């Protein structure tokens, strides 16, 4: 086992455009995240948090600096290798759920396993188990239109964890949900982190949602303004 951090940014910069249109989305950002951490990333619009999430998810690359995953510089990986890293090590949860509208919950959850080439029987078994983990055993055959917003997000979380990822990347996971449902979703995400050891990195602009994390990194103008840890998440105090 490597002793390197699970995730490391080394002086990462990301620049878009040239000349007068040049924008530095990230300006020399460095941090590490260890296995099993729950980290919230916060900051105003344009602060660099979304760019950070895109790089963490291997959906974008730094203009300079290094992003290392388990000690391996991702810039040294070929496109096919990055695809495999995303497919096997990362799970994604989005604000808008991103479910296929005419497809059942269990079929939505199966999708990442289809891309792996897994046989149908094993896919179905694992997808049903993932739905059970998020409390939706009785909704496997329902389409998104037959589910509440909170249930749809649970399906999206089941889809993200069906591959047993090392890291769950959540981008404003409660942004489309009411307060009560948001709390239920955060209880689920916290349980996945605490009980199953999944590393969680979550972008949010809501302090009460960030309070579920043990650590908060705040971005301003492409730089880290603060990086604070809590002995216990604020909601548990």
XYZ file of N, CA and C in Angstrom:
711
model
N 0.833 -1.202 0.000
C 0.000 0.000 0.000
C 0.871 1.257 0.000
N 0.485 2.209 -0.809
C 1.228 3.453 -0.873
C 0.942 4.293 0.360
N 1.976 4.998 0.862
C 1.784 5.919 1.980
C 1.452 7.318 1.493
N 1.376 7.506 0.190
C 1.034 8.811 -0.364
C -0.412 9.146 -0.047
N -0.745 10.443 0.027
C -2.155 10.823 0.191
C -2.985 10.268 -0.964
N -4.260 10.036 -0.709
C -5.126 9.563 -1.788
C -5.198 10.598 -2.904
N -5.296 11.866 -2.503
C -5.408 12.965 -3.465
C -4.432 14.060 -3.076
N -3.734 14.585 -4.080
C -2.811 15.688 -3.811
C -2.794 16.665 -4.984
N -3.002 17.930 -4.667
C -2.789 19.027 -5.613
C -1.458 19.677 -5.258
N -0.583 19.791 -6.246
C 0.696 20.466 -6.043
C 0.776 21.697 -6.931
N 0.551 22.868 -6.324
C 0.691 24.141 -7.028
C -0.098 24.137 -8.342
N -1.340 23.692 -8.281
C -2.169 23.550 -9.481
C -2.697 24.910 -9.936
N -2.506 25.194 -11.204
C -3.073 26.388 -11.830
C -3.897 25.961 -13.040
N -4.964 26.704 -13.298
C -5.780 26.467 -14.484
C -6.128 27.805 -15.102
N -5.730 27.971 -16.362
C -5.934 29.226 -17.076
C -6.798 28.965 -18.296
N -7.789 29.819 -18.484
C -8.636 29.758 -19.672
C -8.441 31.031 -20.482
N -8.386 30.895 -21.809
C -8.293 32.053 -22.679
C -6.887 32.624 -22.755
N -6.735 33.659 -23.590
C -5.442 34.302 -23.792
C -5.618 35.818 -23.835
N -4.534 36.531 -23.626
C -4.554 37.989 -23.715
C -5.532 38.606 -22.741
N -6.347 39.541 -23.228
C -7.300 40.218 -22.362
C -8.399 39.281 -21.878
N -8.601 38.162 -22.579
C -9.632 37.197 -22.193
C -9.098 36.144 -21.221
N -7.840 36.279 -20.833
C -7.234 35.283 -19.947
C -7.860 35.322 -18.559
N -8.252 34.135 -18.077
C -8.837 34.013 -16.738
C -8.105 32.907 -15.992
N -7.590 33.231 -14.812
C -6.940 32.221 -13.976
C -7.972 31.648 -13.019
N -8.528 30.498 -13.378
C -9.550 29.873 -12.531
C -8.933 29.329 -11.250
N -7.707 28.820 -11.345
C -6.950 28.368 -10.178
C -5.557 28.960 -10.262
N -5.043 29.385 -9.112
C -3.770 30.099 -9.104
C -2.855 29.524 -8.021
N -2.208 28.402 -8.340
C -1.235 27.820 -7.430
C -1.856 27.174 -6.203
N -2.779 26.241 -6.417
C -3.512 25.607 -5.325
C -2.815 24.306 -4.905
N -2.607 24.150 -3.604
C -1.988 22.937 -3.063
C -2.796 22.440 -1.860
N -3.101 21.147 -1.849
C -3.730 20.513 -0.694
C -3.633 19.001 -0.859
N -3.848 18.288 0.245
C -3.918 16.830 0.204
C -5.207 16.390 0.883
N -5.724 15.232 0.440
C -6.893 14.614 1.053
C -6.575 13.142 1.255
N -6.727 12.676 2.483
C -6.420 11.287 2.802
C -7.652 10.402 2.663
N -7.407 9.114 2.548
C -8.480 8.137 2.457
C -9.414 8.255 3.663
N -10.700 8.273 3.394
C -11.689 8.312 4.460
C -12.096 9.693 4.919
N -11.517 10.740 4.373
C -11.910 12.095 4.761
C -13.246 12.475 4.136
N -13.906 13.456 4.768
C -15.119 14.078 4.237
C -14.821 15.568 4.169
N -14.651 16.079 2.950
C -14.204 17.449 2.739
C -15.267 18.232 1.969
N -15.617 19.405 2.490
C -16.497 20.323 1.779
C -15.649 21.403 1.126
N -15.964 21.722 -0.123
C -15.292 22.796 -0.848
C -16.303 23.918 -1.051
N -15.949 25.107 -0.565
C -16.871 26.248 -0.612
C -16.195 27.442 -1.277
N -17.018 28.421 -1.625
C -16.500 29.647 -2.211
C -17.556 30.297 -3.079
N -17.436 31.590 -3.313
C -18.397 32.285 -4.173
C -18.271 31.840 -5.623
N -19.227 32.239 -6.430
C -19.189 31.934 -7.860
C -17.892 32.472 -8.463
N -17.214 31.644 -9.261
C -15.972 32.058 -9.882
C -14.749 31.920 -9.008
N -14.898 31.288 -7.853
C -13.767 31.182 -6.923
C -12.801 30.065 -7.283
N -13.246 29.112 -8.112
C -12.377 28.008 -8.510
C -12.820 26.647 -8.010
N -13.915 26.605 -7.250
C -14.327 25.322 -6.664
C -14.813 24.333 -7.729
N -15.532 24.810 -8.732
C -16.008 23.906 -9.784
C -14.856 23.417 -10.659
N -13.903 24.299 -10.929
C -12.711 23.884 -11.688
C -11.942 22.829 -10.917
N -11.821 23.017 -9.603
C -11.164 22.025 -8.759
C -11.867 20.682 -8.857
N -13.202 20.684 -8.791
C -13.960 19.442 -8.875
C -13.774 18.765 -10.230
N -13.724 19.546 -11.287
C -13.520 18.969 -12.622
C -12.153 18.314 -12.741
N -11.151 18.933 -12.152
C -9.806 18.332 -12.183
C -9.766 17.085 -11.307
N -10.384 17.153 -10.129
C -10.435 15.978 -9.252
C -11.098 14.799 -9.949
N -12.122 15.080 -10.748
C -12.835 14.028 -11.459
C -12.203 13.626 -12.777
N -11.019 14.174 -13.060
C -10.303 13.888 -14.315
C -11.138 14.254 -15.539
N -11.967 15.289 -15.375
C -12.740 15.827 -16.483
C -12.042 17.027 -17.104
N -10.990 17.515 -16.435
C -10.184 18.623 -16.913
C -8.763 18.407 -16.393
N -7.822 19.127 -16.948
C -6.421 18.966 -16.554
C -5.830 20.308 -16.146
N -4.849 20.320 -15.244
C -4.211 21.583 -14.862
C -3.435 22.203 -16.020
N -3.361 23.531 -16.025
C -2.462 24.209 -16.966
C -1.022 24.065 -16.515
N -0.835 24.011 -15.194
C 0.485 23.752 -14.621
C 0.274 23.172 -13.231
N 1.350 22.639 -12.659
C 1.244 21.947 -11.392
C 0.851 20.494 -11.609
N 0.608 19.782 -10.515
C 0.320 18.357 -10.609
C -0.880 17.975 -9.758
N -1.672 17.051 -10.297
C -2.732 16.379 -9.549
C -2.348 14.908 -9.465
N -2.101 14.441 -8.244
C -1.716 13.054 -8.022
C -2.866 12.288 -7.377
N -3.152 11.110 -7.901
C -4.149 10.222 -7.316
C -3.430 8.975 -6.841
N -3.468 8.723 -5.539
C -2.756 7.595 -4.922
C -1.277 7.625 -5.295
N -0.727 8.841 -5.349
C 0.698 9.006 -5.619
C 1.074 9.023 -7.080
N 0.102 8.830 -7.981
C 0.384 8.784 -9.423
C -0.022 10.100 -10.067
N 0.909 10.794 -10.730
C 0.549 12.044 -11.420
C -0.441 11.753 -12.548
N -1.620 12.332 -12.486
C -2.632 12.041 -13.500
C -2.241 12.578 -14.877
N -1.350 13.570 -14.915
C -0.915 14.105 -16.205
C -0.083 13.103 -16.992
N 0.408 12.049 -16.318
C 1.177 11.021 -17.023
C 0.287 9.923 -17.600
N -0.999 9.973 -17.284
C -1.913 8.924 -17.735
C -2.474 9.242 -19.114
N -2.618 8.221 -19.916
C -3.243 8.380 -21.225
C -4.759 8.475 -21.056
N -5.431 8.900 -22.116
C -6.876 9.104 -22.033
C -7.606 7.841 -21.588
N -7.217 6.709 -22.121
C -7.869 5.452 -21.750
C -7.647 5.136 -20.270
N -6.459 5.467 -19.762
C -6.174 5.230 -18.347
C -6.989 6.159 -17.455
N -7.175 7.401 -17.877
C -8.008 8.332 -17.120
C -9.460 7.856 -17.093
N -9.912 7.315 -18.209
C -11.269 6.764 -18.266
C -11.424 5.624 -17.271
N -10.437 4.761 -17.200
C -10.479 3.648 -16.253
C -10.440 4.151 -14.816
N -9.644 5.185 -14.554
C -9.597 5.753 -13.205
C -10.977 6.284 -12.805
N -11.620 7.040 -13.702
C -12.963 7.545 -13.413
C -13.944 6.402 -13.202
N -13.837 5.378 -14.034
C -14.809 4.284 -14.021
C -14.688 3.412 -12.784
N -13.476 3.238 -12.276
C -13.244 2.286 -11.191
C -13.011 2.942 -9.835
N -12.565 4.183 -9.810
C -12.154 4.795 -8.544
C -13.027 5.964 -8.103
N -13.815 6.526 -9.024
C -14.571 7.736 -8.724
C -16.062 7.525 -8.935
N -16.849 8.078 -8.025
C -18.298 8.114 -8.188
C -18.745 9.565 -8.214
N -19.709 9.894 -9.076
C -20.134 11.280 -9.268
C -21.610 11.459 -8.903
N -21.895 12.510 -8.139
C -23.270 12.893 -7.821
C -23.429 14.364 -8.176
N -24.489 14.680 -8.935
C -24.674 16.043 -9.430
C -25.950 16.666 -8.866
N -26.014 17.982 -8.914
C -27.178 18.714 -8.432
C -28.440 18.284 -9.185
N -28.313 18.064 -10.501
C -29.477 17.781 -11.336
C -29.807 16.316 -11.498
N -29.215 15.449 -10.690
C -29.477 14.010 -10.671
C -28.926 13.279 -11.900
N -29.202 13.823 -13.123
C -28.694 13.235 -14.377
C -29.124 11.787 -14.561
N -30.390 11.506 -14.279
C -30.935 10.172 -14.505
C -31.589 10.105 -15.882
N -31.612 8.917 -16.465
C -32.296 8.715 -17.736
C -33.793 8.643 -17.464
N -34.562 9.520 -18.114
C -35.959 9.740 -17.748
C -36.847 8.517 -17.953
N -36.633 7.758 -19.011
C -37.535 6.642 -19.323
C -36.984 5.307 -18.854
N -36.003 5.367 -17.982
C -35.314 4.160 -17.515
C -35.581 3.971 -16.031
N -35.793 2.731 -15.611
C -36.098 2.452 -14.213
C -34.917 2.781 -13.311
N -35.209 2.880 -12.021
C -34.158 3.176 -11.050
C -33.032 2.149 -11.127
N -33.377 0.884 -11.143
C -32.343 -0.154 -11.145
C -31.530 -0.111 -12.430
N -32.170 0.210 -13.547
C -31.431 0.306 -14.808
C -30.514 1.522 -14.813
N -30.957 2.627 -14.204
C -30.071 3.788 -14.069
C -28.843 3.439 -13.244
N -29.044 2.696 -12.163
C -27.929 2.334 -11.291
C -26.982 1.366 -11.994
N -27.514 0.550 -12.875
C -26.691 -0.437 -13.592
C -25.728 0.195 -14.593
N -25.995 1.418 -15.035
C -25.256 1.998 -16.160
C -23.736 1.932 -16.023
N -23.156 2.321 -14.877
C -21.690 2.242 -14.779
C -21.159 0.819 -14.952
N -21.965 -0.159 -14.580
C -21.548 -1.555 -14.707
C -21.667 -2.030 -16.148
N -22.596 -1.440 -16.897
C -22.691 -1.726 -18.330
C -21.398 -1.303 -19.016
N -20.894 -0.100 -18.635
C -19.662 0.405 -19.236
C -18.470 -0.477 -18.881
N -18.562 -1.177 -17.763
C -17.493 -2.105 -17.379
C -17.574 -3.435 -18.130
N -18.702 -3.667 -18.795
C -18.870 -4.932 -19.500
C -19.306 -6.074 -18.597
N -19.896 -5.753 -17.444
C -20.328 -6.778 -16.495
C -21.562 -7.505 -17.025
N -21.661 -8.788 -16.739
C -22.791 -9.582 -17.196
C -24.086 -9.118 -16.528
N -25.196 -9.323 -17.227
C -26.482 -8.765 -16.812
C -26.911 -9.217 -15.417
N -26.755 -10.486 -15.108
C -27.219 -11.003 -13.819
C -26.449 -10.365 -12.658
N -25.144 -10.239 -12.822
C -24.342 -9.629 -11.756
C -24.635 -8.138 -11.660
N -24.833 -7.491 -12.802
C -25.201 -6.067 -12.799
C -26.466 -5.833 -11.986
N -27.466 -6.649 -12.268
C -28.744 -6.469 -11.585
C -28.610 -6.697 -10.077
N -27.863 -7.705 -9.702
C -27.668 -8.011 -8.288
C -26.981 -6.850 -7.568
N -25.940 -6.316 -8.171
C -25.190 -5.232 -7.542
C -26.004 -3.945 -7.516
N -26.784 -3.695 -8.569
C -27.610 -2.486 -8.602
C -28.701 -2.542 -7.534
N -29.328 -3.697 -7.357
C -30.350 -3.843 -6.332
C -29.744 -3.667 -4.933
N -28.526 -4.186 -4.755
C -27.842 -4.034 -3.464
C -27.538 -2.560 -3.200
N -27.133 -1.819 -4.243
C -26.839 -0.388 -4.075
C -28.103 0.389 -3.737
N -29.221 0.037 -4.366
C -30.488 0.693 -4.041
C -30.891 0.403 -2.594
N -30.621 -0.802 -2.157
C -30.917 -1.141 -0.759
C -30.069 -0.296 0.191
N -28.832 -0.043 -0.169
C -27.931 0.745 0.674
C -28.428 2.174 0.853
N -29.182 2.674 -0.123
C -29.689 4.048 -0.024
C -31.167 4.071 0.352
N -31.704 2.933 0.767
C -33.070 2.879 1.269
C -34.157 2.876 0.217
N -33.848 2.343 -0.976
C -34.845 2.348 -2.059
C -35.119 0.947 -2.602
N -35.109 -0.041 -1.743
C -35.353 -1.412 -2.208
C -36.698 -1.554 -2.906
N -37.687 -0.812 -2.461
C -39.023 -0.942 -3.032
C -39.294 -0.056 -4.220
N -38.273 0.631 -4.725
C -38.481 1.566 -5.840
C -37.668 1.195 -7.080
N -37.179 -0.016 -7.147
C -36.264 -0.408 -8.227
C -36.871 -0.251 -9.608
N -38.176 -0.495 -9.737
C -38.819 -0.470 -11.053
C -39.442 0.883 -11.392
N -39.297 1.851 -10.509
C -39.872 3.173 -10.747
C -38.969 4.003 -11.657
N -39.567 4.777 -12.541
C -38.819 5.727 -13.361
C -38.659 7.026 -12.573
N -37.749 7.908 -12.991
C -37.553 9.162 -12.259
C -38.822 9.972 -12.054
N -39.737 9.970 -13.035
C -40.971 10.752 -12.902
C -41.881 10.211 -11.803
N -41.642 8.978 -11.393
C -42.438 8.364 -10.328
C -41.768 8.504 -8.964
N -40.670 9.233 -8.910
C -39.909 9.390 -7.670
C -39.847 10.856 -7.258
N -39.771 11.103 -5.961
C -39.572 12.466 -5.467
C -38.146 12.917 -5.758
N -37.878 14.209 -5.556
C -36.519 14.711 -5.779
C -35.506 14.005 -4.901
N -35.861 13.801 -3.631
C -34.950 13.111 -2.728
C -34.694 11.686 -3.148
N -35.743 11.002 -3.623
C -35.573 9.625 -4.097
C -34.709 9.581 -5.355
N -34.892 10.566 -6.236
C -34.050 10.618 -7.435
C -32.580 10.799 -7.063
N -32.318 11.650 -6.068
C -30.928 11.842 -5.660
C -30.382 10.573 -5.013
N -31.217 9.827 -4.309
C -30.780 8.542 -3.753
C -30.423 7.561 -4.864
N -31.206 7.566 -5.924
C -30.870 6.717 -7.084
C -29.522 7.147 -7.661
N -29.318 8.460 -7.769
C -28.051 8.968 -8.298
C -26.882 8.564 -7.403
N -27.096 8.577 -6.097
C -26.037 8.150 -5.171
C -25.785 6.652 -5.311
N -26.864 5.874 -5.439
C -26.699 4.423 -5.651
C -25.901 4.153 -6.917
N -26.180 4.909 -7.971
C -25.424 4.758 -9.224
C -23.954 5.098 -9.013
N -23.688 6.093 -8.165
C -22.300 6.506 -7.920
C -21.525 5.480 -7.109
N -22.216 4.764 -6.203
C -21.505 3.841 -5.309
C -21.569 2.392 -5.751
N -22.317 2.098 -6.836
C -22.470 0.701 -7.256
C -21.142 0.081 -7.691
N -20.188 0.929 -8.068
C -18.873 0.440 -8.489
C -17.885 0.346 -7.330
N -18.360 0.630 -6.093
C -17.482 0.655 -4.918
C -16.297 1.594 -5.131
N -16.557 2.866 -5.422
C -15.472 3.814 -5.690
C -14.691 4.158 -4.435
N -13.462 4.597 -4.633
C -12.664 5.089 -3.510
C -13.107 6.479 -3.095
N -13.607 7.262 -4.072
C -13.956 8.665 -3.830
C -15.339 8.959 -4.390
N -16.154 9.644 -3.590
C -17.441 10.146 -4.052
C -17.316 11.649 -4.229
N -17.501 12.123 -5.458
C -17.447 13.543 -5.781
C -18.872 14.051 -5.917
N -19.274 14.941 -5.027
C -20.649 15.428 -4.998
C -20.665 16.926 -5.276
N -21.305 17.325 -6.369
C -21.350 18.727 -6.784
C -22.729 19.298 -6.474
N -22.815 20.085 -5.405
C -24.077 20.669 -4.945
C -25.170 19.592 -4.867
N -24.952 18.518 -4.110
C -25.885 17.384 -4.141
C -27.267 17.681 -3.587
N -27.422 18.791 -2.833
C -28.726 19.138 -2.275
C -29.296 20.407 -2.887
N -28.683 20.867 -3.963
C -29.064 22.155 -4.539
C -30.496 22.238 -5.020
N -31.088 21.095 -5.422
C -32.462 21.093 -5.932
C -33.461 20.523 -4.932
N -33.062 20.427 -3.657
C -33.894 19.757 -2.668
C -34.325 20.718 -1.558
N -35.455 20.408 -0.933
C -35.894 21.222 0.190
C -35.062 20.895 1.431
N -35.272 21.659 2.502
C -34.424 21.545 3.684
C -34.488 20.152 4.311
N -35.683 19.623 4.470
C -35.830 18.308 5.099
C -35.175 17.219 4.256
N -35.419 17.243 2.958
C -34.842 16.224 2.080
C -33.331 16.371 2.018
N -32.844 17.614 2.035
C -31.396 17.850 2.043
C -30.754 17.194 3.254
N -31.397 17.335 4.405
C -30.863 16.735 5.633
C -30.816 15.212 5.510
N -31.841 14.616 4.903
C -31.871 13.164 4.727
C -30.745 12.707 3.797
N -30.530 13.448 2.721
C -29.463 13.088 1.784
C -28.105 13.216 2.458
N -27.917 14.253 3.254
C -26.629 14.431 3.924
C -26.392 13.363 4.989
N -27.454 12.906 5.649
C -27.306 11.792 6.582
C -26.825 10.545 5.845
N -27.355 10.330 4.639
C -26.945 9.186 3.835
C -25.482 9.306 3.422
N -25.096 10.485 2.923
C -23.712 10.684 2.487
C -22.751 10.533 3.674
N -23.138 11.063 4.823
C -22.301 10.945 6.017
C -22.138 9.489 6.427
N -23.211 8.709 6.331
C -23.140 7.290 6.676
C -22.224 6.536 5.720
N -22.271 6.869 4.439
C -21.382 6.228 3.464
C -19.923 6.502 3.806
N -19.661 7.730 4.270
C -18.303 8.102 4.661
C -17.889 7.414 5.952
N -18.709 7.492 6.963
C -18.336 6.984 8.289
C -18.351 5.466 8.373
N -19.386 4.852 7.803
C -19.588 3.423 7.982
C -18.926 2.574 6.900
N -18.769 3.133 5.716
C -18.202 2.356 4.622
C -16.861 2.894 4.147
N -16.424 4.007 4.731
C -15.078 4.491 4.468
C -14.857 5.166 3.136
N -15.958 5.529 2.453
C -15.804 6.210 1.170
C -15.332 7.639 1.414
N -14.279 8.049 0.728
C -13.811 9.431 0.795
C -14.809 10.317 0.060
N -15.262 11.370 0.705
C -16.268 12.253 0.111
C -15.689 13.646 -0.067
N -15.815 14.175 -1.275
C -15.438 15.559 -1.569
C -16.673 16.225 -2.151
N -17.146 17.270 -1.506
C -18.437 17.862 -1.846
C -18.319 19.363 -2.049
N -18.772 19.831 -3.190
C -18.882 21.267 -3.446
C -20.258 21.727 -2.978
N -20.297 22.791 -2.187
C -21.561 23.362 -1.753
C -21.374 24.841 -1.435
N -22.458 25.598 -1.564
C -22.417 27.005 -1.142
C -23.216 27.209 0.133
N -23.741 26.120 0.703
C -24.591 26.213 1.876
C -23.823 25.810 3.138
N -23.647 26.731 4.089
C -22.894 26.418 5.311
C -23.469 25.248 6.103
N -24.808 25.114 6.140
C -25.392 24.024 6.914
C -25.128 22.668 6.278
N -24.957 22.649 4.969
C -24.602 21.402 4.280
C -23.115 21.112 4.496
N -22.287 22.135 4.384
C -20.847 21.955 4.608
C -20.555 21.499 6.022
N -21.433 21.831 6.962
C -21.217 21.480 8.370
C -21.231 19.981 8.610
N -21.718 19.191 7.653
C -21.676 17.734 7.784
C -20.265 17.194 7.581
N -19.423 17.960 6.921
C -18.054 17.518 6.650
C -17.159 17.780 7.852
N -16.095 17.020 7.954
C -15.115 17.243 9.025
C -14.092 18.315 8.646
N -14.071 18.673 7.373
C -13.067 19.633 6.909
C -13.674 20.491 5.815
N -13.361 21.780 5.847
C -13.869 22.701 4.830
C -12.717 23.485 4.220
N -12.624 23.442 2.894
C -11.651 24.235 2.154
C -12.421 25.347 1.446
N -12.035 26.594 1.711
C -12.717 27.745 1.116
C -11.830 28.389 0.056
N -12.432 28.605 -1.114
C -11.726 29.225 -2.235
C -12.202 30.652 -2.437
N -11.266 31.526 -2.781
C -11.565 32.894 -3.197
C -10.595 33.258 -4.312
N -11.137 33.695 -5.438
C -10.321 34.158 -6.569
C -9.252 33.144 -6.977
N -9.617 31.880 -7.024
C -8.709 30.854 -7.520
C -7.657 30.390 -6.538
N -7.748 30.848 -5.294
C -6.786 30.440 -4.272
C -7.517 29.935 -3.035
N -6.811 29.172 -2.222
C -7.396 28.693 -0.972
C -7.306 29.797 0.074
N -8.466 30.211 0.570
C -8.517 31.229 1.606
C -8.332 30.599 2.991
N -8.932 29.416 3.199
C -8.801 28.736 4.482
C -9.009 27.241 4.293
N -8.461 26.478 5.233
C -8.582 25.021 5.217
C -8.693 24.595 6.677
N -9.919 24.305 7.111
C -10.179 24.081 8.531
C -10.772 22.696 8.767
N -10.342 22.076 9.869
C -10.871 20.782 10.271
C -11.662 20.931 11.558
N -12.620 20.043 11.738
C -13.407 19.984 12.969
C -13.180 18.647 13.645
N -13.208 18.645 14.959
C -13.121 17.386 15.692
C -14.355 16.537 15.413
N -15.509 17.207 15.307
C -16.759 16.566 14.962
C -17.514 17.492 14.023
N -18.257 16.928 13.046
C -19.107 17.793 12.217
C -20.036 18.611 13.101
N -20.300 19.838 12.694
C -21.091 20.745 13.518
C -22.469 20.198 13.827
N -23.089 19.478 12.881
C -24.448 18.978 13.116
C -24.482 17.914 14.186
N -23.294 17.304 14.499
C -23.269 16.219 15.475
C -22.970 16.714 16.881
N -22.639 17.997 17.002
C -22.265 18.552 18.307
C -23.491 18.788 19.183
